PDB file of C-alpha atoms in Angstrom:
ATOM      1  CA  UNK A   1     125.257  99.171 109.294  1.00 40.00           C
ATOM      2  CA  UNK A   2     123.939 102.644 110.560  1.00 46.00           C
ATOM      3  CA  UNK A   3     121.113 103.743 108.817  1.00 50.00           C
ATOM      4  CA  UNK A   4     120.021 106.993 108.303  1.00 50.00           C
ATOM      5  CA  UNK A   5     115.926 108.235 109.764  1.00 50.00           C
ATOM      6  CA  UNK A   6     114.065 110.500 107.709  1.00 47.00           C
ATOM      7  CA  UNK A   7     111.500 111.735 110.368  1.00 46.00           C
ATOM      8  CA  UNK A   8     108.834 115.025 108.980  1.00 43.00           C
ATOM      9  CA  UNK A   9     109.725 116.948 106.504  1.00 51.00           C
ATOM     10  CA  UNK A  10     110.177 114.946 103.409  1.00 52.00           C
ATOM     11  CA  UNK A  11     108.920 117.661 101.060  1.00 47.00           C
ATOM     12  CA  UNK A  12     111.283 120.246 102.177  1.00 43.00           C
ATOM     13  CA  UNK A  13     113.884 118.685 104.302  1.00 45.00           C
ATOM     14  CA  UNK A  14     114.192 114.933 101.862  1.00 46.00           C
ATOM     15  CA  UNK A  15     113.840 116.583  98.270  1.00 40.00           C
ATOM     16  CA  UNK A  16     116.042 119.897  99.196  1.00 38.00           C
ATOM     17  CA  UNK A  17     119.090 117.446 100.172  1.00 40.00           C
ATOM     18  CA  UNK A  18     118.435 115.304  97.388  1.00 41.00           C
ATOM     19  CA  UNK A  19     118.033 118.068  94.964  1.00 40.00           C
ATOM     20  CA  UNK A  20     120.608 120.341  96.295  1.00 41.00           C
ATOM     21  CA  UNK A  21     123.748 117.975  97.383  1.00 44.00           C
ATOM     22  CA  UNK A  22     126.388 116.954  95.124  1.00 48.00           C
ATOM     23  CA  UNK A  23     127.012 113.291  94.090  1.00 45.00           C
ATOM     24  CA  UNK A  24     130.234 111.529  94.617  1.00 52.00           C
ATOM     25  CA  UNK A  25     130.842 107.541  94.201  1.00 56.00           C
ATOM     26  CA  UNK A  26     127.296 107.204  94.571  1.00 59.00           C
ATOM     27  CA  UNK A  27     127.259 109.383  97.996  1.00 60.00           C
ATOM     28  CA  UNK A  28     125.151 112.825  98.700  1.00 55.00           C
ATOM     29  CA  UNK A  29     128.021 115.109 100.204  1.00 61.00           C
ATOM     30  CA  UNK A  30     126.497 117.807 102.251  1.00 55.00           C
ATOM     31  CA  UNK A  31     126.842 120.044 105.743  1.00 59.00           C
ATOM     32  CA  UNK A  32     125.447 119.140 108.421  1.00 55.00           C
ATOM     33  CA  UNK A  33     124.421 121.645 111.281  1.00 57.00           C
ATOM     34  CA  UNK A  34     127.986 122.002 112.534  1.00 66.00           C
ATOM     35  CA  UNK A  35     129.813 122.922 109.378  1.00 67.00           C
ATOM     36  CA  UNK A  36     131.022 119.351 109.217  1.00 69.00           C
ATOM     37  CA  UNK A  37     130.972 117.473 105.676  1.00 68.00           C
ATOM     38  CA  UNK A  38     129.194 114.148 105.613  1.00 64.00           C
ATOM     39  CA  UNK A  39     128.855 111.574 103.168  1.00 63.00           C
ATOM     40  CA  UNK A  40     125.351 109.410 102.593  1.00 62.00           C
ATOM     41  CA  UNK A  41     125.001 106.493 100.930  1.00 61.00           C
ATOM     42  CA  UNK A  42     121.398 106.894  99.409  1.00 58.00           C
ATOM     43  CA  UNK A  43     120.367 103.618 100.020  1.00 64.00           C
ATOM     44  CA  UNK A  44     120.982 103.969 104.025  1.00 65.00           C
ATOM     45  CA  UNK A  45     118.093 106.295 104.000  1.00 78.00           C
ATOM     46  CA  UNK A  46     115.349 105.364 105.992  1.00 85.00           C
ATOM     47  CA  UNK A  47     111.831 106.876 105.572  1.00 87.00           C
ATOM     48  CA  UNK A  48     109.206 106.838 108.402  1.00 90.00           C
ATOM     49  CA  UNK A  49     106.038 107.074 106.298  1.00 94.00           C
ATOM     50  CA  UNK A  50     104.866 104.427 103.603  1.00 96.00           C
ATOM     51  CA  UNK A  51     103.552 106.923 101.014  1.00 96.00           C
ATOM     52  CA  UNK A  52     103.055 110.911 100.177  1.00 95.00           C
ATOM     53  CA  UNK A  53     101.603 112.531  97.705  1.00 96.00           C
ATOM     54  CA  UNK A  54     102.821 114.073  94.513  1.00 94.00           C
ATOM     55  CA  UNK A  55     100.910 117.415  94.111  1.00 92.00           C
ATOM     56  CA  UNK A  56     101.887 120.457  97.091  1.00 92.00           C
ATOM     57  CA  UNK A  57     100.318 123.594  97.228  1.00 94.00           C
ATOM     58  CA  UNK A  58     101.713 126.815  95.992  1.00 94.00           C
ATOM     59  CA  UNK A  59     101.576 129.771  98.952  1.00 95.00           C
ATOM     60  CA  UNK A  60     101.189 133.324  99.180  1.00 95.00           C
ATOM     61  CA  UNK A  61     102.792 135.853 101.559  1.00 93.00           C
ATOM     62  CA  UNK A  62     100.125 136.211 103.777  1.00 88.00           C
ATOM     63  CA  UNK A  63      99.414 134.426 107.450  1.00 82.00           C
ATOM     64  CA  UNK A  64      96.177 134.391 110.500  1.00 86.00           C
ATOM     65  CA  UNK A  65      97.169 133.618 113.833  1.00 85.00           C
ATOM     66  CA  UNK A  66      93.571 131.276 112.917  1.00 88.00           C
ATOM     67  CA  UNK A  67      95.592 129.122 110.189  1.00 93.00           C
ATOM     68  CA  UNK A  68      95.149 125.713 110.323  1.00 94.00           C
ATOM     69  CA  UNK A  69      98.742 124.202 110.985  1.00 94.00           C
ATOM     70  CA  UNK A  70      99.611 121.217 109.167  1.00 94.00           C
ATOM     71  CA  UNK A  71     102.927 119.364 109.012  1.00 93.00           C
ATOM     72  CA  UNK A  72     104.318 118.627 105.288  1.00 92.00           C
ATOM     73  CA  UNK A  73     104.067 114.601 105.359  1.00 92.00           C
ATOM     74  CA  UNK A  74     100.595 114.879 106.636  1.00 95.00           C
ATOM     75  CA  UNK A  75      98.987 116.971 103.499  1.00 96.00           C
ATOM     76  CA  UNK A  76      96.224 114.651 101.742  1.00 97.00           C
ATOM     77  CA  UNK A  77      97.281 112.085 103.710  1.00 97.00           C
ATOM     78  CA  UNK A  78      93.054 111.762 104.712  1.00 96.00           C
ATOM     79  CA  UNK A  79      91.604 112.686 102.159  1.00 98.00           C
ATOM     80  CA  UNK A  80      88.127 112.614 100.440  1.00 98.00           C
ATOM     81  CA  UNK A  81      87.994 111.121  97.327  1.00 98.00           C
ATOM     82  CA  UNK A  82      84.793 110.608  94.701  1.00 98.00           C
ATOM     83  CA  UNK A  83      83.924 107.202  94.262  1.00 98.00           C
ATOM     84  CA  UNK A  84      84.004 107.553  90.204  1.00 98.00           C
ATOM     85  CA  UNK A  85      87.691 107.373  90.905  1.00 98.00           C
ATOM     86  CA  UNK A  86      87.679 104.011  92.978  1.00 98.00           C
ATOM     87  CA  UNK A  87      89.710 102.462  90.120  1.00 98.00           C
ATOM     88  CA  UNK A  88      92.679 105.041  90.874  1.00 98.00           C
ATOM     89  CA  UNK A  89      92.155 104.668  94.780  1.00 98.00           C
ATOM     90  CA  UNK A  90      92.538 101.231  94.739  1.00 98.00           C
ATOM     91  CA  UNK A  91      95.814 101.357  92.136  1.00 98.00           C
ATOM     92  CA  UNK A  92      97.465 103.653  94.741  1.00 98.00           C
ATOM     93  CA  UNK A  93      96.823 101.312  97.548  1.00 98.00           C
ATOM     94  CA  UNK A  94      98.172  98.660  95.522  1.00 98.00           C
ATOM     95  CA  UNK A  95     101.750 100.533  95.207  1.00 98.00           C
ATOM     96  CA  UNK A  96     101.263 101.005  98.866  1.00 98.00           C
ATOM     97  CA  UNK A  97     100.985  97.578  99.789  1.00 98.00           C
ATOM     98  CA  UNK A  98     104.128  96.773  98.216  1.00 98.00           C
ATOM     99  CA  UNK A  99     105.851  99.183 100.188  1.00 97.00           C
ATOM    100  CA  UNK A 100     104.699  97.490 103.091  1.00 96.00           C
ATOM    101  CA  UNK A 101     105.298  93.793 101.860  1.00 96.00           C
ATOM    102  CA  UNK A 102     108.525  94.908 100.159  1.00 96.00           C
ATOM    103  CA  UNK A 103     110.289  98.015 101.394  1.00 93.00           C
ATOM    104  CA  UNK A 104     109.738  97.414 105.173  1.00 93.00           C
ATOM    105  CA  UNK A 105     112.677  97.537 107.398  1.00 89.00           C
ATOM    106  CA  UNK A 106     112.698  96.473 111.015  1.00 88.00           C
ATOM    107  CA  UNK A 107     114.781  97.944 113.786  1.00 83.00           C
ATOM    108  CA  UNK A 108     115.418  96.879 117.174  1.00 83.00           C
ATOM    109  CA  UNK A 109     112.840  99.328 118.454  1.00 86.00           C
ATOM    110  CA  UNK A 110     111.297 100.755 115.382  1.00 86.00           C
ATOM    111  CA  UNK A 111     110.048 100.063 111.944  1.00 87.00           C
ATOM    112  CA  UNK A 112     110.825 102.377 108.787  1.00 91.00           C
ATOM    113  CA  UNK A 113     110.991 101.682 104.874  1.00 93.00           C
ATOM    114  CA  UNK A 114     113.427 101.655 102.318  1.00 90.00           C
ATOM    115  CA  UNK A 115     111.164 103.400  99.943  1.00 91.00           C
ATOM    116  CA  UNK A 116     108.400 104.944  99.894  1.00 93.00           C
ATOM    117  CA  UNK A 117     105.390 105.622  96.646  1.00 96.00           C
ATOM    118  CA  UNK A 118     104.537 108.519  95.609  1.00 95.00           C
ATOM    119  CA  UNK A 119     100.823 108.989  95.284  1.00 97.00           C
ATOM    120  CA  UNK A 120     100.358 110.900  91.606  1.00 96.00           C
ATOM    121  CA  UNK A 121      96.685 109.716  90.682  1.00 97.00           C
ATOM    122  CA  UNK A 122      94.482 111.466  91.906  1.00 97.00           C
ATOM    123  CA  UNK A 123      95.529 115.600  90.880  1.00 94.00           C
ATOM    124  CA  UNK A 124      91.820 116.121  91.645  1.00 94.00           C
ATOM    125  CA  UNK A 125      90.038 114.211  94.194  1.00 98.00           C
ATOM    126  CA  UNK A 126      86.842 115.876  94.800  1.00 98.00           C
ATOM    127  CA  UNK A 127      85.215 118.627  92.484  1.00 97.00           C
ATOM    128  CA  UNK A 128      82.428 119.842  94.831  1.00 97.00           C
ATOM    129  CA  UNK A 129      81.019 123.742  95.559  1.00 96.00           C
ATOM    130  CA  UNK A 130      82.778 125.235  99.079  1.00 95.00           C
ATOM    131  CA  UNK A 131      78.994 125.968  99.832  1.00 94.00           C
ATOM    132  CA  UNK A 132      78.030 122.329  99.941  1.00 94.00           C
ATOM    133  CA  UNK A 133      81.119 121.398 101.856  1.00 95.00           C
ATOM    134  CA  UNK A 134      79.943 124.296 104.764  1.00 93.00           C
ATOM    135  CA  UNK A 135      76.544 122.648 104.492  1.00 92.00           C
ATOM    136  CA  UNK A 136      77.686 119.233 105.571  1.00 93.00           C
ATOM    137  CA  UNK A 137      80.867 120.393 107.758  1.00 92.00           C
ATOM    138  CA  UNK A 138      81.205 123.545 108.574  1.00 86.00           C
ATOM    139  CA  UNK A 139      80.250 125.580 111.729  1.00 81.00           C
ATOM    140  CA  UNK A 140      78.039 128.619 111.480  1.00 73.00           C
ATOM    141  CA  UNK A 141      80.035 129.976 114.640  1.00 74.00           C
ATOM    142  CA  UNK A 142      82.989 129.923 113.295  1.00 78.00           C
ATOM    143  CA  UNK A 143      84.833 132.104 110.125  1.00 84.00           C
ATOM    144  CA  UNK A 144      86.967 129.758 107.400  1.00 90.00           C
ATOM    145  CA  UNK A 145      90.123 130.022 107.723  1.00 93.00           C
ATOM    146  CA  UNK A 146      93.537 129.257 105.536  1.00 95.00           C
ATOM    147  CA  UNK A 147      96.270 126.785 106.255  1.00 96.00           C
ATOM    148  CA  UNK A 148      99.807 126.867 107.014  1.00 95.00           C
ATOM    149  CA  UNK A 149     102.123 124.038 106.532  1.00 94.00           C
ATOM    150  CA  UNK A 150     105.506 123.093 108.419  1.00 92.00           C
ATOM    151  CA  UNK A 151     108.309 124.246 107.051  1.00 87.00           C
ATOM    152  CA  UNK A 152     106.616 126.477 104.404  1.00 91.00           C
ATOM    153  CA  UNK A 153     106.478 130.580 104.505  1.00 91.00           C
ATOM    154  CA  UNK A 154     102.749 132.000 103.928  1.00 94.00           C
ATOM    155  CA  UNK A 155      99.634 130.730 103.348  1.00 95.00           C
ATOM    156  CA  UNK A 156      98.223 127.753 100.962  1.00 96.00           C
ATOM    157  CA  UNK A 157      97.071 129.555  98.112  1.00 96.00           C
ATOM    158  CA  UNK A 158      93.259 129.221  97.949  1.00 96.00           C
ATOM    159  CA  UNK A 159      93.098 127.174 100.737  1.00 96.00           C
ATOM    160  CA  UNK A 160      90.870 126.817 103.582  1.00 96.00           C
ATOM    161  CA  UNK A 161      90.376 125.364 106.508  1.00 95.00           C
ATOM    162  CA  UNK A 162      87.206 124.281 108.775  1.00 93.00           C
ATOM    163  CA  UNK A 163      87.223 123.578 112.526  1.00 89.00           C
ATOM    164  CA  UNK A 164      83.863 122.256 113.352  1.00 86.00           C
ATOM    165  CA  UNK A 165      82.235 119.725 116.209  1.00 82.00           C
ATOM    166  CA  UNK A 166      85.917 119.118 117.321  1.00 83.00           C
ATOM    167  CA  UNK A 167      87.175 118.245 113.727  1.00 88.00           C
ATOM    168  CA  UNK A 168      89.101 120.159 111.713  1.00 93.00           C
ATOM    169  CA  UNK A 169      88.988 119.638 107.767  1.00 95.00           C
ATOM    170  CA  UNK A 170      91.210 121.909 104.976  1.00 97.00           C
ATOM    171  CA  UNK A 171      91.211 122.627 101.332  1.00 97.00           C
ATOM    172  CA  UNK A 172      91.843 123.745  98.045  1.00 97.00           C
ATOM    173  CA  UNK A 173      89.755 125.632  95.651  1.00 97.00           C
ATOM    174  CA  UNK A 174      89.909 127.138  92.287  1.00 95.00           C
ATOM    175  CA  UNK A 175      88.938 130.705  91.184  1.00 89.00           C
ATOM    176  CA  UNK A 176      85.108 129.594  91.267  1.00 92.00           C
ATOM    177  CA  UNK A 177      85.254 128.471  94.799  1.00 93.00           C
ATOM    178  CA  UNK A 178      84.864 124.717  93.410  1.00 97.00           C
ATOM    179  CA  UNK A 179      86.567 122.463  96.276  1.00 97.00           C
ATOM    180  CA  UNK A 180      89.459 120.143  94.388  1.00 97.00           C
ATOM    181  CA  UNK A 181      90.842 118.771  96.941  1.00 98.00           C
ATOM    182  CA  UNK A 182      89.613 118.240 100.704  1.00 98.00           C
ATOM    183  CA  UNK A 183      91.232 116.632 103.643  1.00 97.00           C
ATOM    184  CA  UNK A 184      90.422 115.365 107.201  1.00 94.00           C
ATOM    185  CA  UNK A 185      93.229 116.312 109.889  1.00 93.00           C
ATOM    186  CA  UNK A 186      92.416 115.061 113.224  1.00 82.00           C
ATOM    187  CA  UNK A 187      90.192 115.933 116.047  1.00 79.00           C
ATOM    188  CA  UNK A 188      90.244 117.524 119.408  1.00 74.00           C
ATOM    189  CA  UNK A 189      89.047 114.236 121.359  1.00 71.00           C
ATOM    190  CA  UNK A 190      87.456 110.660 120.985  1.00 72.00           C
ATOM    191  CA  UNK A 191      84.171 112.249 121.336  1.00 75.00           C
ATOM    192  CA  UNK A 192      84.128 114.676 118.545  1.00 69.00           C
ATOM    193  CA  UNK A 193      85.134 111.557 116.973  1.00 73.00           C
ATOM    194  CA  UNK A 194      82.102 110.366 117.960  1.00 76.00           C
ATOM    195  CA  UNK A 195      80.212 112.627 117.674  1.00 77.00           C
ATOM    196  CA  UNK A 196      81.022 113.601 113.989  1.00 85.00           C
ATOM    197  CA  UNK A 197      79.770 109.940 112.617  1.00 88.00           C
ATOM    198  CA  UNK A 198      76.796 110.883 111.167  1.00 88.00           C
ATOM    199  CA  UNK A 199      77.477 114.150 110.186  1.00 90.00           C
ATOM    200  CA  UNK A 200      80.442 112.526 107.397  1.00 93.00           C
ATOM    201  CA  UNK A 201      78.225 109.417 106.814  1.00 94.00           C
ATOM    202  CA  UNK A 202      75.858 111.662 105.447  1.00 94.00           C
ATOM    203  CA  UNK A 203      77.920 114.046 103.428  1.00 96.00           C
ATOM    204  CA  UNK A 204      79.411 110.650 102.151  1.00 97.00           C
ATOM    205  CA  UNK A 205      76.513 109.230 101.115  1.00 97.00           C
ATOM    206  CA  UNK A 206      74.872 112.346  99.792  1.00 96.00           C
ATOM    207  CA  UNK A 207      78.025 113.412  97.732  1.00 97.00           C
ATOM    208  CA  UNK A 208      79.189 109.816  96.257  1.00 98.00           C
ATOM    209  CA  UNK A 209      82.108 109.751  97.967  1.00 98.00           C
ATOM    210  CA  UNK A 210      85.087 108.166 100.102  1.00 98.00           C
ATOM    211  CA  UNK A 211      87.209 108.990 103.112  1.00 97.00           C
ATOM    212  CA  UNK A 212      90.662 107.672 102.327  1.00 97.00           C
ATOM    213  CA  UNK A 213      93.555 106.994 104.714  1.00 96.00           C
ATOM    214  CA  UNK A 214      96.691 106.139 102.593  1.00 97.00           C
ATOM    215  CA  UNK A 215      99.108 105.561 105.086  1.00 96.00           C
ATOM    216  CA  UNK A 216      96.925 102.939 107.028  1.00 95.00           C
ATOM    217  CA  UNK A 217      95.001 101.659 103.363  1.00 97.00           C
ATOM    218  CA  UNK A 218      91.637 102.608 104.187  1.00 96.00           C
ATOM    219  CA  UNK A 219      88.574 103.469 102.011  1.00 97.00           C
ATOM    220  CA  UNK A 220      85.735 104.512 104.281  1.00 96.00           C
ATOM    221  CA  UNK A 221      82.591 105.062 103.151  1.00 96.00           C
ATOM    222  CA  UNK A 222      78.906 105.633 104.896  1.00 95.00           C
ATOM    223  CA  UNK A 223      78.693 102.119 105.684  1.00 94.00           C
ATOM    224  CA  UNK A 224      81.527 101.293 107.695  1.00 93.00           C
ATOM    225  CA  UNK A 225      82.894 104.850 108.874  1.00 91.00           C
ATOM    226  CA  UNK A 226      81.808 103.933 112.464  1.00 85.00           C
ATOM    227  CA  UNK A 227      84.693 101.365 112.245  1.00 81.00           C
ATOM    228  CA  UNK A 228      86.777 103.903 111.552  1.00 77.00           C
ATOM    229  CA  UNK A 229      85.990 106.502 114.527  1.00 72.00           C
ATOM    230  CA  UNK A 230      86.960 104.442 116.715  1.00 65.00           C
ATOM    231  CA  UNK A 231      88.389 105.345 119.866  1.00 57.00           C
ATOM    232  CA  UNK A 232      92.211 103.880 119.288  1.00 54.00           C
TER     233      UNK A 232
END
């Protein structure tokens, strides 16, 4: 049996046809791109990713050609996390785990899942002042910025994004600049990687918390963070 790939775009692109498409004998009837009518059986969709989260930002009509751009299935996907909330973390990765021990499926040439969990936990991860977070990450050569996201028209709404030693971080903040939610999203090369080790050890350590990778289960901490910078 054919089955159906759901690649990037799962907040947008998954929950629009889902939400959107009529039903019929258990089949979502919708256009595709060239006017023709298709029929999918739900259960023949495929999903590439093992978990997303819940909560998505609201956005405001506004843009900077400086925006951090993000793709949808990537928000809080690396994320910082305070360690008071271990008990949460570790029921998330739980769910996780029995996507991959359950839900797996295994092509000829790829691997996807049958389901996916949605991470719902955690609505506020961090609750730390935008100052401290420029203290430990920021660069004082460079402005904040805001964030864009795939497939979405504006600007995060009080988000924010840092680009500093080669790494770029992004957030969200309320009306008192308090940080609620803050997330890693890649780096230029293996040696800002490298580079930025002590610099997140020590905001880690200093700030009781955890660097979490859902998709790959990982709770880093200032111990064993080297582990996790390295080159791949």
């Amino acid at each position: 049996m054919k089955q159906l790939l759901i690649f990037t775009g799962l907040f947008s692109g998954l929950f629009t046809i889902l939400g959107c498409s009529n039903f019929n004998d258990n089949k979502i009837i919708f256009t595709d791109s060239s006017g023709q009518i298709q029929k999918i059986n739900p259960n023949e969709i495929l999903m590439t990713i093992p978990t997303i989260e819940n909560s998505f930002p609201e956005f405001i009509d506004k843009s900077d050609t400086n925006d951090l751009k993000i793709l949808e299935d990537d928000w809080r996907q690396i994320e910082f996390i305070s360690k008071n909330q271990k008990q949460l973390i570790d029921r998330e990765i739980d769910s996780i785990n029995y996507i991959y021990e359950h839900e797996l499926h295994k092509g000829k040439d790829y691997f996807a899942y049958k389901k996916l969990h949605v991470r719902s936990l955690l609505a506020n991860p961090v609750s730390i002042s935008l100052d401290k977070v420029l203290k430990y990450l920021g660069d004082t050569n460079k402005k904040i910025a805001g964030i864009s996201v795939n497939g979405n028209n504006g600007q995060v709404k009080n988000g924010f994004s840092i680009s500093s030693k080669g790494i770029n971080y992004y957030g969200i903040t309320d009306n008192t600049n308090t940080v609620l939610a803050l997330g890693w999203y890649g780096s230029d090369n293996n040696e800002a990687l490298q580079g930025s080790v002590n610099m997140i050890a020590k905001f880690l350590l200093e700030e009781d918390l955890y660097l979490v990778d859902w998709i790959n289960m990982k709770i880093i901490d200032e111990k064993n963070i080297s582990l996790f910078f390295v080159p791949k």
